[in-house]
Coordinates of C-alpha atoms in Angstrom, one line a residue:
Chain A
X17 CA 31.6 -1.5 -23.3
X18 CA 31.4 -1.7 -19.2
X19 CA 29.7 2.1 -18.2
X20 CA 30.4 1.2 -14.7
X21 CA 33.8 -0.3 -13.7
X22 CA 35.2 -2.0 -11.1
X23 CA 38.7 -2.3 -10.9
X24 CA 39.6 -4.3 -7.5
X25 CA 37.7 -7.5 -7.7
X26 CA 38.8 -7.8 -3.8
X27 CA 39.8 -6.0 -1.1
X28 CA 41.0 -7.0 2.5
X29 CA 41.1 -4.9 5.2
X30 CA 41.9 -5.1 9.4
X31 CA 38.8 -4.9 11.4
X32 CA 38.0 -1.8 12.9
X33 CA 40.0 0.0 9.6
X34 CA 38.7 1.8 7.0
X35 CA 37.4 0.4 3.6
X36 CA 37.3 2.0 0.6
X37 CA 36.1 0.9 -2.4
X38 CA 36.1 2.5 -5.5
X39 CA 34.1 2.5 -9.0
X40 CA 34.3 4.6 -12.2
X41 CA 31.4 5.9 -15.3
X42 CA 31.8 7.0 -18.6
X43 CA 28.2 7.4 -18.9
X44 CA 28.0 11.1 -18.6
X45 CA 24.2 10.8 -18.5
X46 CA 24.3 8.9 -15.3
X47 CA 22.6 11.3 -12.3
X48 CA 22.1 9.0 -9.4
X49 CA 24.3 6.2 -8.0
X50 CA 24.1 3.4 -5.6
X51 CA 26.0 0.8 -3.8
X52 CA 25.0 -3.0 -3.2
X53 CA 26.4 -5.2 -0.7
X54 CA 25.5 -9.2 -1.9
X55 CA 26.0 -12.1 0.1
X56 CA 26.7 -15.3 -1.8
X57 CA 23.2 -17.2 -3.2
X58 CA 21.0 -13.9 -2.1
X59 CA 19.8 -11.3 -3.8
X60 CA 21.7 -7.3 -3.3
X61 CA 20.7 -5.2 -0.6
X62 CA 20.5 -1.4 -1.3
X63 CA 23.2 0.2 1.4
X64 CA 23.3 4.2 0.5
X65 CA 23.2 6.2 -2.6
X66 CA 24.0 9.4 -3.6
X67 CA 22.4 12.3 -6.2
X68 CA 24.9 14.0 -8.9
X69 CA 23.6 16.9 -7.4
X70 CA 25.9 16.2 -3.9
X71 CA 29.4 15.2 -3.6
X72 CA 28.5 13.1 -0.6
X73 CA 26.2 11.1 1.5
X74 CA 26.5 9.9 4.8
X75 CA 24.7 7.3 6.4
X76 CA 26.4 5.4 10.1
X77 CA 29.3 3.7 9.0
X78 CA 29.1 4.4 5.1
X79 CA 30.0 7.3 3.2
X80 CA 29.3 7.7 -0.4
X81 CA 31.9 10.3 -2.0
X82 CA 30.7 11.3 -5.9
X83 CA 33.5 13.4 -8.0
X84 CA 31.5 14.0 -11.3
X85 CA 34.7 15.8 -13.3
X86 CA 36.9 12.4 -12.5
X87 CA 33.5 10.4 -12.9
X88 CA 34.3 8.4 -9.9
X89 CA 32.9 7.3 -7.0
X90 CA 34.0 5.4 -3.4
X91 CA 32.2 3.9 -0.5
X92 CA 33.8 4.7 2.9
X93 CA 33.2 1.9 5.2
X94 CA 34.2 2.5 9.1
X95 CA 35.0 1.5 10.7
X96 CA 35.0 -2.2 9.3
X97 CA 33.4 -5.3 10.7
X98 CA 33.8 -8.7 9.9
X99 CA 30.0 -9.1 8.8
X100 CA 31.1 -6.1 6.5
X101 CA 32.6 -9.4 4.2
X102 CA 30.3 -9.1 1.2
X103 CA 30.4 -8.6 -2.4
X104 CA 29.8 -4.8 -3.1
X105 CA 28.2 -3.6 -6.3
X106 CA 28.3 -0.2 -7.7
X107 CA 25.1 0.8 -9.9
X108 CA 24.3 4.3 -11.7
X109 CA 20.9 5.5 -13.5
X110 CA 20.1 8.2 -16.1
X111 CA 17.1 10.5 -16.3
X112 CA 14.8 9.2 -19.0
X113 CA 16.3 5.5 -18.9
X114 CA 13.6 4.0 -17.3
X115 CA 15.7 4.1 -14.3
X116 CA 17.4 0.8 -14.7
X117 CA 20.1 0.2 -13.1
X118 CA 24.0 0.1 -14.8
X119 CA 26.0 -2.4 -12.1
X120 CA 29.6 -2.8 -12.2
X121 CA 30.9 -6.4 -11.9
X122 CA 31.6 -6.6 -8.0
X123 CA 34.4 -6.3 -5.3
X124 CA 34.9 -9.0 -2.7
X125 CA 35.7 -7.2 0.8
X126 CA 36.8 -9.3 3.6
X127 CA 37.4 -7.6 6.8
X128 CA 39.7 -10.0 9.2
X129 CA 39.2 -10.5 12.4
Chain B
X17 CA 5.7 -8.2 5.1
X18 CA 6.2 -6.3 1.9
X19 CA 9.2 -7.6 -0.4
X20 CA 10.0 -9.6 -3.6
X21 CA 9.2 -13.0 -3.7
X22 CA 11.1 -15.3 -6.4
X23 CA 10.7 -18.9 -6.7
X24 CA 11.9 -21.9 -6.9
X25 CA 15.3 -20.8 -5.2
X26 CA 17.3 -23.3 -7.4
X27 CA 15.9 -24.7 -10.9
X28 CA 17.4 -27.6 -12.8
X29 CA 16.4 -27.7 -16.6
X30 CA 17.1 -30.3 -19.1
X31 CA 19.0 -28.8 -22.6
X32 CA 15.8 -27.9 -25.2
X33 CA 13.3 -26.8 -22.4
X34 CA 11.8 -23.6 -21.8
X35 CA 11.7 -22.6 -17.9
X36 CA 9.6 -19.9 -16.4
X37 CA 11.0 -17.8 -13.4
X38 CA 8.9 -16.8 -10.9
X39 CA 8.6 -13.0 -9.6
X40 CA 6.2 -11.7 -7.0
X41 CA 6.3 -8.3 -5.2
X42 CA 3.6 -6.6 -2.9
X43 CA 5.4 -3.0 -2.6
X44 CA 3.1 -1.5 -5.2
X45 CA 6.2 -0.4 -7.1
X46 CA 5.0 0.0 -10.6
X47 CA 8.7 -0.9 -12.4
X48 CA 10.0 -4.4 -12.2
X49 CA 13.5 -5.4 -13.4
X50 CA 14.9 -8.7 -14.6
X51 CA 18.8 -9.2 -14.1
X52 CA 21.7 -12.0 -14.5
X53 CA 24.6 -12.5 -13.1
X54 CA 27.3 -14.6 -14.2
X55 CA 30.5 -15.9 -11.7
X56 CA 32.9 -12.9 -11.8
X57 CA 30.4 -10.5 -13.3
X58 CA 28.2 -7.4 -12.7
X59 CA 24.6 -7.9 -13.3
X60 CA 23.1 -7.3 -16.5
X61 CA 19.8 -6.1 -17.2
X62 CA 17.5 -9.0 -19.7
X63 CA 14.3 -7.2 -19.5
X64 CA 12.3 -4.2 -17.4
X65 CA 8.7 -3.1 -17.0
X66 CA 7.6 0.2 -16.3
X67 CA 3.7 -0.4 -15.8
X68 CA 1.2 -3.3 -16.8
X69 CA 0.7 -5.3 -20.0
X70 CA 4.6 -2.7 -21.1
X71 CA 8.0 -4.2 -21.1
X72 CA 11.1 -3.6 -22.9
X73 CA 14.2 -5.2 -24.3
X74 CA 17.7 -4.5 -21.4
X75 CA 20.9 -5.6 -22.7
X76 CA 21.0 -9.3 -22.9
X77 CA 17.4 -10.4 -24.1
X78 CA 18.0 -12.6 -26.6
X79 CA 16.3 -16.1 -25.8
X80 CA 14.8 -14.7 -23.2
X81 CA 11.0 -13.5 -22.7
X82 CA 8.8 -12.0 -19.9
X83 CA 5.0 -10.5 -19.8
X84 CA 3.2 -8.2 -17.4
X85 CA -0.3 -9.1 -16.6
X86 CA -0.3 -7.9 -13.2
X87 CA 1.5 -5.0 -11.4
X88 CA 2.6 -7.7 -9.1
X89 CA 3.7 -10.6 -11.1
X90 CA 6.6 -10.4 -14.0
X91 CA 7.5 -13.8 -14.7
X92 CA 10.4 -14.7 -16.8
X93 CA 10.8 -17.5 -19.2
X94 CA 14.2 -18.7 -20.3
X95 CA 13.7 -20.5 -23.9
X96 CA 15.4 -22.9 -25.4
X97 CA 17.1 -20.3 -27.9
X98 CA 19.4 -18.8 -24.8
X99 CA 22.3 -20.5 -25.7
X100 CA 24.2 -20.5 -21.9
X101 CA 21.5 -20.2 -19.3
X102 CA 23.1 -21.8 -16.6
X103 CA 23.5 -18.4 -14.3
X104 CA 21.4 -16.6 -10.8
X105 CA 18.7 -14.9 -12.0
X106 CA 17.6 -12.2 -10.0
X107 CA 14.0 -9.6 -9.8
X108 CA 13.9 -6.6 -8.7
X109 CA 11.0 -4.1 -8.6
X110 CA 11.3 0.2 -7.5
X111 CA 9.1 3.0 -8.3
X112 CA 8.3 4.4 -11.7
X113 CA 10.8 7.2 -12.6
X114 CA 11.8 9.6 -12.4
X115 CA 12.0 9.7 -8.8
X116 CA 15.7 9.0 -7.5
X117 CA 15.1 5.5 -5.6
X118 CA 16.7 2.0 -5.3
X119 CA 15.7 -1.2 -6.7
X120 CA 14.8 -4.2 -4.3
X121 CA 16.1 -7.3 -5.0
X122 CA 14.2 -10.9 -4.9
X123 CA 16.6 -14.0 -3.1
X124 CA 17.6 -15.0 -7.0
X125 CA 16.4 -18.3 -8.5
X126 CA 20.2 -20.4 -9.1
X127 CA 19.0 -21.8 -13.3
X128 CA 21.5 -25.1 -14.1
X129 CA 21.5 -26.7 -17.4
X130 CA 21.5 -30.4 -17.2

């Protein structure tokens, strides 16, 4: 039972566009949120994150929106840049679980030149 | 330079042998996580530690164990029981809860089965 989906294993965009990628919970208990970006053979770097107390974070180039009624979540990316070109994880935690993380299985962005 | 040191970087094991996992971190963060991933998938959680000489079971732990000696060691051995251990094989290590924070990732250790 995956708590924390995925649903586009890839994505390509333009350079200089917009990226979006999205992820979905079920997990109801889940109260803070983050997005990975992994480059192959390397472990994932934290990029932003957001509280389920906001509906959005902000941070350069990457937005984090959160809509807790649809359980859903998207990273803004832009504009894009070919070094952008990265597996992107999404990852939610619950109060009281020890804080471990819940990841979804991935999306491959490429952002052409 | 603080961070999350995991070694070797690729590990070949022969079919029957255990295999121990190296993870070192020098944040003082008092949780430490052990995680998988497989080709195609997210990753999944084997085992986490919130403080010394603690640990507890994540998803997948069958054929899998760990132990806590020092805040910053959590070393993980794959046994023989682990019936498809071929995967990366990543540590990660954040501050006890239940403060909102990220984890920090180790380079991942790349486990075949020969």
């Amino acid at each position: 039972d995956q708590q924390v989906k995925q649903n586009s294993p890839s994505l390509s965009v333009q350079e200089g566009r917009i990226s979006i990628l999205n992820c979905d919970y079920t997990n109801s208990m889940f109260d803070y949120f983050l997005w990975y970006k992994k480059y192959p053979a390397e472990g994932p770097t934290f990029l932003i994150s957001i509280s389920s107390i906001k509906d959005k974070n902000e941070d350069g180039r990457f937005t984090v929106f959160l809509n807790k009624s649809a359980k859903h979540l998207s990273l803004h990316i832009v504009p894009s840049q070919p070094g952008d070109s990265a597996v992107y994880f999404c990852a939610a935690s619950a109060t009281g679980s020890a804080r471990q993380l819940t990841f979804g299985s991935g999306t491959q962005l490429t952002v052409l030149p | 330079d603080g961070g999350i040191t995991q070694s070797p970087k690729y590990l070949f094991r022969k079919e029957g042998q255990n295999v121990t996992l190296s993870c070192e971190q020098n944040l003082n963060h008092d949780a430490m996580y052990w995680y998988r991933q497989d080709p195609g998938q997210g990753l999944r959680l084997i085992y986490y530690s919130q403080i010394v000489n603690d640990f507890q079971k994540g998803d997948i732990a069958e054929g899998y164990s760990v132990s806590r000696e020092k805040k910053e060691s959590f070393p993980l051995t794959v046994t023989s029981a682990q019936k498809n251990p071929t995967a990366f094989y990543l540590c990660a290590s954040s501050v006890r809860q239940p403060m909102n924070t990220e984890a920090f990732f180790g380079q991942g250790t790349r486990l075949t089965v020969v």
